[in-house]
PDB file of C-alpha atoms and ligand atoms in Angstrom:
ATOM      1  CA  MET A   1     -15.021  59.686  -5.892  1.00  0.00           C
ATOM      2  CA  ASN A   2     -13.584  57.422  -8.794  1.00  0.00           C
ATOM      3  CA  LEU A   3     -10.329  59.161 -10.935  1.00  0.00           C
ATOM      4  CA  HIS A   4      -9.502  57.562 -14.376  1.00  0.00           C
ATOM      5  CA  ARG A   5      -5.723  58.479 -15.080  1.00  0.00           C
ATOM      6  CA  SER A   6      -4.926  58.482 -18.682  1.00  0.00           C
ATOM      7  CA  LEU A   7      -1.767  59.414 -20.439  1.00  0.00           C
ATOM      8  CA  ASP A   8      -2.904  62.420 -22.376  1.00  0.00           C
ATOM      9  CA  ALA A   9      -5.965  63.543 -23.663  1.00  0.00           C
ATOM     10  CA  VAL A  10      -6.627  61.115 -26.530  1.00  0.00           C
ATOM     11  CA  GLU A  11      -6.315  58.418 -24.337  1.00  0.00           C
ATOM     12  CA  ALA A  12      -8.803  59.956 -22.324  1.00  0.00           C
ATOM     13  CA  ALA A  13     -11.895  61.046 -24.383  1.00  0.00           C
ATOM     14  CA  GLN A  14     -10.764  56.935 -24.928  1.00  0.00           C
ATOM     15  CA  ALA A  15     -11.899  55.954 -21.669  1.00  0.00           C
ATOM     16  CA  CYS A  16     -14.192  58.686 -20.802  1.00  0.00           C
ATOM     17  CA  ALA A  17     -16.682  57.075 -23.487  1.00  0.00           C
ATOM     18  CA  THR A  18     -15.996  53.914 -22.863  1.00  0.00           C
ATOM     19  CA  HIS A  19     -17.182  54.611 -20.002  1.00  0.00           C
ATOM     20  CA  ILE A  20     -20.429  56.626 -20.870  1.00  0.00           C
ATOM     21  CA  LEU A  21     -21.332  53.623 -23.449  1.00  0.00           C
ATOM     22  CA  LEU A  22     -21.047  51.032 -20.683  1.00  0.00           C
ATOM     23  CA  THR A  23     -22.693  53.290 -18.468  1.00  0.00           C
ATOM     24  CA  LEU A  24     -25.861  53.599 -21.513  1.00  0.00           C
ATOM     25  CA  GLN A  25     -25.781  50.544 -22.251  1.00  0.00           C
ATOM     26  CA  ARG A  26     -26.563  49.523 -18.503  1.00  0.00           C
ATOM     27  CA  ALA A  27     -29.425  51.651 -19.164  1.00  0.00           C
ATOM     28  CA  ILE A  28     -30.413  51.124 -21.584  1.00  0.00           C
ATOM     29  CA  SER A  29     -31.185  47.070 -20.623  1.00  0.00           C
ATOM     30  CA  LEU A  30     -32.751  47.832 -17.601  1.00  0.00           C
ATOM     31  CA  ARG A  31     -34.994  51.067 -18.679  1.00  0.00           C
ATOM     32  CA  GLY A  32     -35.461  50.636 -22.499  1.00  0.00           C
ATOM     33  CA  THR A  33     -33.727  53.645 -23.629  1.00  0.00           C
ATOM     34  CA  ALA A  34     -31.066  56.763 -21.614  1.00  0.00           C
ATOM     35  CA  THR A  35     -30.513  60.367 -21.150  1.00  0.00           C
ATOM     36  CA  LEU A  36     -27.719  62.124 -21.398  1.00  0.00           C
ATOM     37  CA  ALA A  37     -26.574  64.990 -21.077  1.00  0.00           C
ATOM     38  CA  ILE A  38     -23.239  66.126 -22.811  1.00  0.00           C
ATOM     39  CA  SER A  39     -20.892  69.499 -22.468  1.00  0.00           C
ATOM     40  CA  GLY A  40     -19.130  71.586 -24.612  1.00  0.00           C
ATOM     41  CA  GLY A  41     -16.337  73.791 -24.649  1.00  0.00           C
ATOM     42  CA  SER A  42     -12.483  72.320 -26.630  1.00  0.00           C
ATOM     43  CA  SER A  43     -12.020  68.816 -24.958  1.00  0.00           C
ATOM     44  CA  PRO A  44     -15.239  66.946 -25.621  1.00  0.00           C
ATOM     45  CA  ARG A  45     -14.852  66.944 -29.413  1.00  0.00           C
ATOM     46  CA  MET A  46     -12.304  63.847 -29.333  1.00  0.00           C
ATOM     47  CA  MET A  47     -14.968  62.150 -27.214  1.00  0.00           C
ATOM     48  CA  PHE A  48     -17.626  63.304 -29.880  1.00  0.00           C
ATOM     49  CA  GLU A  49     -15.491  61.730 -32.726  1.00  0.00           C
ATOM     50  CA  ILE A  50     -15.264  58.565 -30.864  1.00  0.00           C
ATOM     51  CA  PHE A  51     -18.975  58.591 -30.588  1.00  0.00           C
ATOM     52  CA  ALA A  52     -19.677  58.819 -34.457  1.00  0.00           C
ATOM     53  CA  ARG A  53     -17.084  55.956 -35.207  1.00  0.00           C
ATOM     54  CA  THR A  54     -18.340  53.312 -32.626  1.00  0.00           C
ATOM     55  CA  ALA A  55     -22.019  51.505 -33.286  1.00  0.00           C
ATOM     56  CA  PHE A  56     -24.747  51.966 -30.444  1.00  0.00           C
ATOM     57  CA  PRO A  57     -27.953  52.000 -30.796  1.00  0.00           C
ATOM     58  CA  TRP A  58     -28.705  55.206 -30.791  1.00  0.00           C
ATOM     59  CA  ASP A  59     -32.013  56.167 -30.942  1.00  0.00           C
ATOM     60  CA  ARG A  60     -32.442  54.493 -28.376  1.00  0.00           C
ATOM     61  CA  VAL A  61     -30.870  57.603 -26.120  1.00  0.00           C
ATOM     62  CA  HIS A  62     -32.394  60.652 -25.635  1.00  0.00           C
ATOM     63  CA  LEU A  63     -29.283  63.897 -25.632  1.00  0.00           C
ATOM     64  CA  PHE A  64     -29.496  67.169 -24.167  1.00  0.00           C
ATOM     65  CA  TRP A  65     -27.285  69.752 -23.758  1.00  0.00           C
ATOM     66  CA  VAL A  66     -25.225  70.381 -19.797  1.00  0.00           C
ATOM     67  CA  ASP A  67     -25.083  73.802 -21.161  1.00  0.00           C
ATOM     68  CA  GLU A  68     -25.353  76.591 -24.689  1.00  0.00           C
ATOM     69  CA  ARG A  69     -23.687  79.547 -25.304  1.00  0.00           C
ATOM     70  CA  VAL A  70     -26.473  82.027 -26.202  1.00  0.00           C
ATOM     71  CA  VAL A  71     -25.418  81.909 -29.809  1.00  0.00           C
ATOM     72  CA  PRO A  72     -27.746  80.433 -33.186  1.00  0.00           C
ATOM     73  CA  PRO A  73     -26.644  77.344 -33.404  1.00  0.00           C
ATOM     74  CA  THR A  74     -24.901  77.701 -36.711  1.00  0.00           C
ATOM     75  CA  ASP A  75     -21.927  80.090 -34.632  1.00  0.00           C
ATOM     76  CA  PRO A  76     -18.299  77.710 -33.849  1.00  0.00           C
ATOM     77  CA  GLN A  77     -19.055  78.890 -30.499  1.00  0.00           C
ATOM     78  CA  SER A  78     -22.320  77.270 -30.493  1.00  0.00           C
ATOM     79  CA  ASN A  79     -22.228  74.065 -27.613  1.00  0.00           C
ATOM     80  CA  PHE A  80     -24.792  72.746 -30.602  1.00  0.00           C
ATOM     81  CA  LYS A  81     -22.436  72.565 -33.033  1.00  0.00           C
ATOM     82  CA  LEU A  82     -20.040  70.914 -31.829  1.00  0.00           C
ATOM     83  CA  ALA A  83     -21.573  68.393 -31.249  1.00  0.00           C
ATOM     84  CA  SER A  84     -23.304  68.152 -34.678  1.00  0.00           C
ATOM     85  CA  ASP A  85     -20.600  67.842 -36.517  1.00  0.00           C
ATOM     86  CA  ALA A  86     -18.067  65.669 -34.521  1.00  0.00           C
ATOM     87  CA  TRP A  87     -20.782  63.340 -33.748  1.00  0.00           C
ATOM     88  CA  LEU A  88     -24.553  63.623 -34.575  1.00  0.00           C
ATOM     89  CA  GLN A  89     -24.903  64.087 -38.298  1.00  0.00           C
ATOM     90  CA  PRO A  90     -21.944  61.675 -38.973  1.00  0.00           C
ATOM     91  CA  ALA A  91     -23.494  58.575 -37.213  1.00  0.00           C
ATOM     92  CA  GLN A  92     -26.739  59.768 -38.086  1.00  0.00           C
ATOM     93  CA  PHE A  93     -27.721  60.612 -34.628  1.00  0.00           C
ATOM     94  CA  PRO A  94     -31.969  60.254 -34.723  1.00  0.00           C
ATOM     95  CA  ALA A  95     -33.313  63.723 -34.854  1.00  0.00           C
ATOM     96  CA  ALA A  96     -36.190  62.955 -32.890  1.00  0.00           C
ATOM     97  CA  ASN A  97     -33.572  61.534 -29.739  1.00  0.00           C
ATOM     98  CA  ILE A  98     -31.610  65.055 -30.218  1.00  0.00           C
ATOM     99  CA  HIS A  99     -32.839  67.877 -27.402  1.00  0.00           C
ATOM    100  CA  ARG A 100     -30.801  70.705 -28.004  1.00  0.00           C
ATOM    101  CA  VAL A 101     -31.538  74.363 -26.661  1.00  0.00           C
ATOM    102  CA  GLU A 102     -32.612  77.198 -29.452  1.00  0.00           C
ATOM    103  CA  ALA A 103     -30.406  79.333 -28.290  1.00  0.00           C
ATOM    104  CA  GLU A 104     -31.699  81.392 -31.474  1.00  0.00           C
ATOM    105  CA  LEU A 105     -34.757  82.498 -29.595  1.00  0.00           C
ATOM    106  CA  GLY A 106     -32.980  84.524 -26.740  1.00  0.00           C
ATOM    107  CA  ALA A 107     -31.851  82.924 -23.524  1.00  0.00           C
ATOM    108  CA  GLU A 108     -34.558  83.544 -21.699  1.00  0.00           C
ATOM    109  CA  PRO A 109     -37.273  82.126 -23.910  1.00  0.00           C
ATOM    110  CA  ALA A 110     -34.883  79.582 -24.983  1.00  0.00           C
ATOM    111  CA  ALA A 111     -34.605  78.519 -21.196  1.00  0.00           C
ATOM    112  CA  ARG A 112     -38.080  78.515 -21.158  1.00  0.00           C
ATOM    113  CA  LEU A 113     -38.586  75.699 -24.285  1.00  0.00           C
ATOM    114  CA  TYR A 114     -36.005  74.357 -22.982  1.00  0.00           C
ATOM    115  CA  ARG A 115     -37.079  73.588 -19.209  1.00  0.00           C
ATOM    116  CA  ALA A 116     -39.812  72.429 -20.737  1.00  0.00           C
ATOM    117  CA  ALA A 117     -38.434  69.882 -22.985  1.00  0.00           C
ATOM    118  CA  ILE A 118     -36.838  68.095 -19.789  1.00  0.00           C
ATOM    119  CA  ARG A 119     -39.975  68.240 -17.899  1.00  0.00           C
ATOM    120  CA  GLY A 120     -42.339  67.181 -20.454  1.00  0.00           C
ATOM    121  CA  TYR A 121     -39.325  64.453 -21.685  1.00  0.00           C
ATOM    122  CA  PHE A 122     -38.810  63.794 -17.839  1.00  0.00           C
ATOM    123  CA  GLY A 123     -42.641  63.742 -17.412  1.00  0.00           C
ATOM    124  CA  LEU A 124     -41.646  66.018 -14.093  1.00  0.00           C
ATOM    125  CA  ASP A 125     -44.796  68.334 -13.598  1.00  0.00           C
ATOM    126  CA  GLY A 126     -43.117  71.819 -12.815  1.00  0.00           C
ATOM    127  CA  ALA A 127     -43.899  71.800  -9.089  1.00  0.00           C
ATOM    128  CA  SER A 128     -40.088  72.971  -8.169  1.00  0.00           C
ATOM    129  CA  THR A 129     -38.553  70.840  -6.237  1.00  0.00           C
ATOM    130  CA  GLU A 130     -38.571  67.466  -8.668  1.00  0.00           C
ATOM    131  CA  HIS A 131     -35.331  67.467 -10.595  1.00  0.00           C
ATOM    132  CA  PRO A 132     -34.686  65.076 -13.758  1.00  0.00           C
ATOM    133  CA  ARG A 133     -32.561  62.119 -13.569  1.00  0.00           C
ATOM    134  CA  PHE A 134     -29.834  61.860 -16.380  1.00  0.00           C
ATOM    135  CA  ASP A 135     -28.181  58.801 -17.015  1.00  0.00           C
ATOM    136  CA  VAL A 136     -24.607  60.071 -17.540  1.00  0.00           C
ATOM    137  CA  ILE A 137     -23.632  63.655 -17.399  1.00  0.00           C
ATOM    138  CA  HIS A 138     -20.941  64.591 -18.950  1.00  0.00           C
ATOM    139  CA  ARG A 139     -19.356  67.460 -17.536  1.00  0.00           C
ATOM    140  CA  GLY A 140     -15.219  69.640 -18.362  1.00  0.00           C
ATOM    141  CA  MET A 141     -14.255  72.093 -16.043  1.00  0.00           C
ATOM    142  CA  GLY A 142     -12.230  74.340 -16.583  1.00  0.00           C
ATOM    143  CA  PRO A 143      -9.214  76.281 -15.077  1.00  0.00           C
ATOM    144  CA  ASP A 144     -10.824  78.544 -12.595  1.00  0.00           C
ATOM    145  CA  GLY A 145     -13.157  75.902 -11.331  1.00  0.00           C
ATOM    146  CA  HIS A 146     -16.738  76.557 -13.300  1.00  0.00           C
ATOM    147  CA  THR A 147     -18.605  73.732 -14.854  1.00  0.00           C
ATOM    148  CA  ALA A 148     -21.418  74.073 -16.709  1.00  0.00           C
ATOM    149  CA  SER A 149     -22.659  77.444 -17.119  1.00  0.00           C
ATOM    150  CA  LEU A 150     -21.842  77.630 -13.205  1.00  0.00           C
ATOM    151  CA  PHE A 151     -19.667  79.961 -12.911  1.00  0.00           C
ATOM    152  CA  PRO A 152     -17.228  80.475  -9.232  1.00  0.00           C
ATOM    153  CA  GLY A 153     -19.238  83.327  -7.005  1.00  0.00           C
ATOM    154  CA  ASP A 154     -21.945  83.863  -8.420  1.00  0.00           C
ATOM    155  CA  PRO A 155     -25.113  83.093  -6.612  1.00  0.00           C
ATOM    156  CA  ILE A 156     -26.452  80.784  -9.462  1.00  0.00           C
ATOM    157  CA  VAL A 157     -23.552  78.304  -7.816  1.00  0.00           C
ATOM    158  CA  GLU A 158     -27.107  77.907  -4.970  1.00  0.00           C
ATOM    159  CA  ASN A 159     -29.674  77.770  -7.430  1.00  0.00           C
ATOM    160  CA  ARG A 160     -31.087  73.656  -6.303  1.00  0.00           C
ATOM    161  CA  ASP A 161     -34.448  74.143  -7.148  1.00  0.00           C
ATOM    162  CA  GLY A 162     -34.670  74.970 -10.736  1.00  0.00           C
ATOM    163  CA  VAL A 163     -33.796  72.645 -13.920  1.00  0.00           C
ATOM    164  CA  ALA A 164     -32.042  74.567 -15.654  1.00  0.00           C
ATOM    165  CA  ALA A 165     -32.175  78.989 -16.634  1.00  0.00           C
ATOM    166  CA  ALA A 166     -30.421  81.579 -18.295  1.00  0.00           C
ATOM    167  CA  VAL A 167     -27.141  83.079 -16.683  1.00  0.00           C
ATOM    168  CA  TRP A 168     -25.194  85.804 -17.846  1.00  0.00           C
ATOM    169  CA  VAL A 169     -21.490  85.107 -17.638  1.00  0.00           C
ATOM    170  CA  GLU A 170     -19.520  87.764 -17.029  1.00  0.00           C
ATOM    171  CA  LYS A 171     -16.542  86.920 -17.086  1.00  0.00           C
ATOM    172  CA  MET A 172     -17.519  85.484 -21.293  1.00  0.00           C
ATOM    173  CA  HIS A 173     -19.436  87.917 -21.601  1.00  0.00           C
ATOM    174  CA  GLN A 174     -21.877  86.490 -22.750  1.00  0.00           C
ATOM    175  CA  TRP A 175     -25.233  84.791 -22.282  1.00  0.00           C
ATOM    176  CA  ARG A 176     -25.637  80.976 -21.831  1.00  0.00           C
ATOM    177  CA  VAL A 177     -28.152  78.125 -20.828  1.00  0.00           C
ATOM    178  CA  THR A 178     -27.232  75.574 -18.166  1.00  0.00           C
ATOM    179  CA  LEU A 179     -28.890  73.251 -15.931  1.00  0.00           C
ATOM    180  CA  LEU A 180     -29.188  74.049 -12.347  1.00  0.00           C
ATOM    181  CA  ARG A 181     -27.208  72.787  -9.757  1.00  0.00           C
ATOM    182  CA  GLY A 182     -30.372  70.631  -8.257  1.00  0.00           C
ATOM    183  CA  THR A 183     -30.653  69.188 -11.546  1.00  0.00           C
ATOM    184  CA  LEU A 184     -26.358  67.421 -11.575  1.00  0.00           C
ATOM    185  CA  GLU A 185     -27.474  66.793  -8.364  1.00  0.00           C
ATOM    186  CA  ALA A 186     -29.970  64.355  -9.684  1.00  0.00           C
ATOM    187  CA  ALA A 187     -27.558  62.385 -12.784  1.00  0.00           C
ATOM    188  CA  ARG A 188     -27.910  58.969 -11.359  1.00  0.00           C
ATOM    189  CA  ASN A 189     -23.831  59.048 -13.180  1.00  0.00           C
ATOM    190  CA  THR A 190     -21.647  62.400 -13.356  1.00  0.00           C
ATOM    191  CA  ALA A 191     -18.742  61.917 -15.944  1.00  0.00           C
ATOM    192  CA  MET A 192     -15.653  65.111 -15.708  1.00  0.00           C
ATOM    193  CA  LEU A 193     -13.224  65.268 -18.712  1.00  0.00           C
ATOM    194  CA  VAL A 194     -10.639  66.748 -17.625  1.00  0.00           C
ATOM    195  CA  THR A 195      -7.654  67.474 -19.603  1.00  0.00           C
ATOM    196  CA  GLY A 196      -4.540  69.751 -20.392  1.00  0.00           C
ATOM    197  CA  ARG A 197      -2.041  71.814 -17.717  1.00  0.00           C
ATOM    198  CA  ASP A 198      -4.749  75.087 -17.145  1.00  0.00           C
ATOM    199  CA  LYS A 199      -6.042  72.191 -14.295  1.00  0.00           C
ATOM    200  CA  THR A 200      -3.381  70.962 -12.236  1.00  0.00           C
ATOM    201  CA  ASP A 201      -3.917  73.711  -9.880  1.00  0.00           C
ATOM    202  CA  THR A 202      -7.569  73.457  -9.841  1.00  0.00           C
ATOM    203  CA  LEU A 203      -8.399  69.815 -10.304  1.00  0.00           C
ATOM    204  CA  LYS A 204      -5.920  69.493  -7.360  1.00  0.00           C
ATOM    205  CA  THR A 205      -7.895  72.037  -5.053  1.00  0.00           C
ATOM    206  CA  VAL A 206     -11.721  70.863  -6.327  1.00  0.00           C
ATOM    207  CA  LEU A 207     -10.512  66.619  -5.405  1.00  0.00           C
ATOM    208  CA  GLU A 208      -7.567  67.526  -2.386  1.00  0.00           C
ATOM    209  CA  GLY A 209      -9.107  70.780  -1.012  1.00  0.00           C
ATOM    210  CA  GLU A 210     -11.966  71.509   0.740  1.00  0.00           C
ATOM    211  CA  PHE A 211     -16.118  71.254  -0.443  1.00  0.00           C
ATOM    212  CA  ASP A 212     -16.976  74.616  -1.183  1.00  0.00           C
ATOM    213  CA  PRO A 213     -19.114  74.556  -4.676  1.00  0.00           C
ATOM    214  CA  GLY A 214     -19.259  77.980  -4.259  1.00  0.00           C
ATOM    215  CA  HIS A 215     -15.911  78.784  -5.669  1.00  0.00           C
ATOM    216  CA  TYR A 216     -15.081  75.219  -7.570  1.00  0.00           C
ATOM    217  CA  PRO A 217     -18.775  74.988  -9.596  1.00  0.00           C
ATOM    218  CA  ALA A 218     -16.788  71.467 -10.506  1.00  0.00           C
ATOM    219  CA  GLN A 219     -17.054  70.055  -7.076  1.00  0.00           C
ATOM    220  CA  ILE A 220     -21.312  69.195  -7.762  1.00  0.00           C
ATOM    221  CA  ALA A 221     -22.777  66.348  -7.714  1.00  0.00           C
ATOM    222  CA  SER A 222     -18.884  65.054  -8.839  1.00  0.00           C
ATOM    223  CA  LEU A 223     -17.055  63.654  -5.442  1.00  0.00           C
ATOM    224  CA  GLY A 224     -19.397  60.905  -4.575  1.00  0.00           C
ATOM    225  CA  GLU A 225     -19.505  57.530  -5.818  1.00  0.00           C
ATOM    226  CA  SER A 226     -21.369  58.464  -8.908  1.00  0.00           C
ATOM    227  CA  GLY A 227     -18.477  60.371  -9.537  1.00  0.00           C
ATOM    228  CA  ASP A 228     -15.900  59.750 -12.487  1.00  0.00           C
ATOM    229  CA  TRP A 229     -13.127  61.834 -13.507  1.00  0.00           C
ATOM    230  CA  PHE A 230     -11.083  61.650 -16.636  1.00  0.00           C
ATOM    231  CA  VAL A 231      -7.985  63.415 -16.512  1.00  0.00           C
ATOM    232  CA  ASP A 232      -5.077  63.241 -18.315  1.00  0.00           C
ATOM    233  CA  ARG A 233      -1.268  62.614 -17.000  1.00  0.00           C
ATOM    234  CA  GLU A 234      -0.773  67.107 -17.748  1.00  0.00           C
ATOM    235  CA  ALA A 235      -4.239  68.255 -15.283  1.00  0.00           C
ATOM    236  CA  SER A 236      -3.565  65.052 -12.618  1.00  0.00           C
ATOM    237  CA  GLU A 237       0.551  65.329 -12.520  1.00  0.00           C
ATOM    238  CA  THR A 238      -0.118  67.165  -8.619  1.00  0.00           C
ATOM    239  CA  LEU A 239      -2.438  64.736  -7.331  1.00  0.00           C
ATOM    240  CA  ALA A 240      -1.484  63.462  -4.106  1.00  0.00           C
ATOM    241  CA  GLY A 241      -0.971  59.076  -4.390  1.00  0.00           C
ATOM    242  CA  LEU A 242      -0.072  59.900  -7.753  1.00  0.00           C
TER     243      LEU A 242
HETATM  244  C1  6PG B 301     -18.801  74.891 -21.590  1.00  0.00           C
HETATM  245  C2  6PG B 301     -19.074  73.817 -21.106  1.00  0.00           C
HETATM  246  C3  6PG B 301     -17.950  74.316 -19.967  1.00  0.00           C
HETATM  247  C4  6PG B 301     -17.169  73.087 -20.568  1.00  0.00           C
HETATM  248  C5  6PG B 301     -15.980  74.188 -19.429  1.00  0.00           C
HETATM  249  C6  6PG B 301     -14.181  72.973 -19.783  1.00  0.00           C
HETATM  250  O1  6PG B 301     -20.054  75.638 -22.987  1.00  0.00           O
HETATM  251  O2  6PG B 301     -17.976  75.825 -22.188  1.00  0.00           O
HETATM  252  O3  6PG B 301     -19.868  73.000 -21.258  1.00  0.00           O
HETATM  253  O4  6PG B 301     -19.060  73.971 -18.807  1.00  0.00           O
HETATM  254  O5  6PG B 301     -17.310  71.988 -19.908  1.00  0.00           O
HETATM  255  O6  6PG B 301     -15.768  75.426 -19.639  1.00  0.00           O
HETATM  256  O7  6PG B 301     -14.104  73.653 -20.882  1.00  0.00           O
HETATM  257  P1  6PG B 301     -12.935  72.458 -22.180  1.00  0.00           P
HETATM  258  O8  6PG B 301     -13.316  72.075 -21.716  1.00  0.00           O
HETATM  259  O9  6PG B 301     -12.283  73.398 -23.224  1.00  0.00           O
HETATM  260  O10 6PG B 301     -11.500  73.312 -20.424  1.00  0.00           O
END
């Protein structure tokens, strides 16, 4: 795991953006195209705005979502809307490369279509143990240790076979569609962007405590060599050795 510590949330977003773009660039050099899955919430907005300001061959990047709230794409809670407003529209990101969760169809149909879209894009034959290898999966972490829409204590965290699924998130009283653990674990690179004082205690446990992804889903696929954490001073101030 590589820890990148910034002074504040702006610097952390910049560092994470730079890392993601370099990784995508490397993937494009190797394979011609790159795949990126992004998260929602509040912390990615600044990073998306940086993407919007950066000249990049977006026509070589295929974009997916780590998770989506089951609301229409015009809803302020929509993770697609966040990315679209802050990045995709201003950057004129090629529409054909946007693979969003069609959440307006309802949780199960949207999850079914999303799974099919991912399998189709990555050429997976539908066997349950096959997973897509995203070049980069960008994730956040909630103060409770959740990541994607995998929440502590939910048995779905143990599902390593599926690609993506609909999940009822009791804590949010909301249906979500989320990539599943096996897909997160298959990523070539995982970029965690975690900022703010409300994450401090959980970040310490996630990075320094025992491996217990059932209670701390943020530990999934983020603690090995392919995991990079971009944190600000507030979130990381109690980490050992700092
Ligand atoms: C979502 C997410 C979610 C998010 C964390 C952290 O749709 O809510 O994708 O997993 O990454 O909740 O969110 P913040 O960045 O807002 O703290």
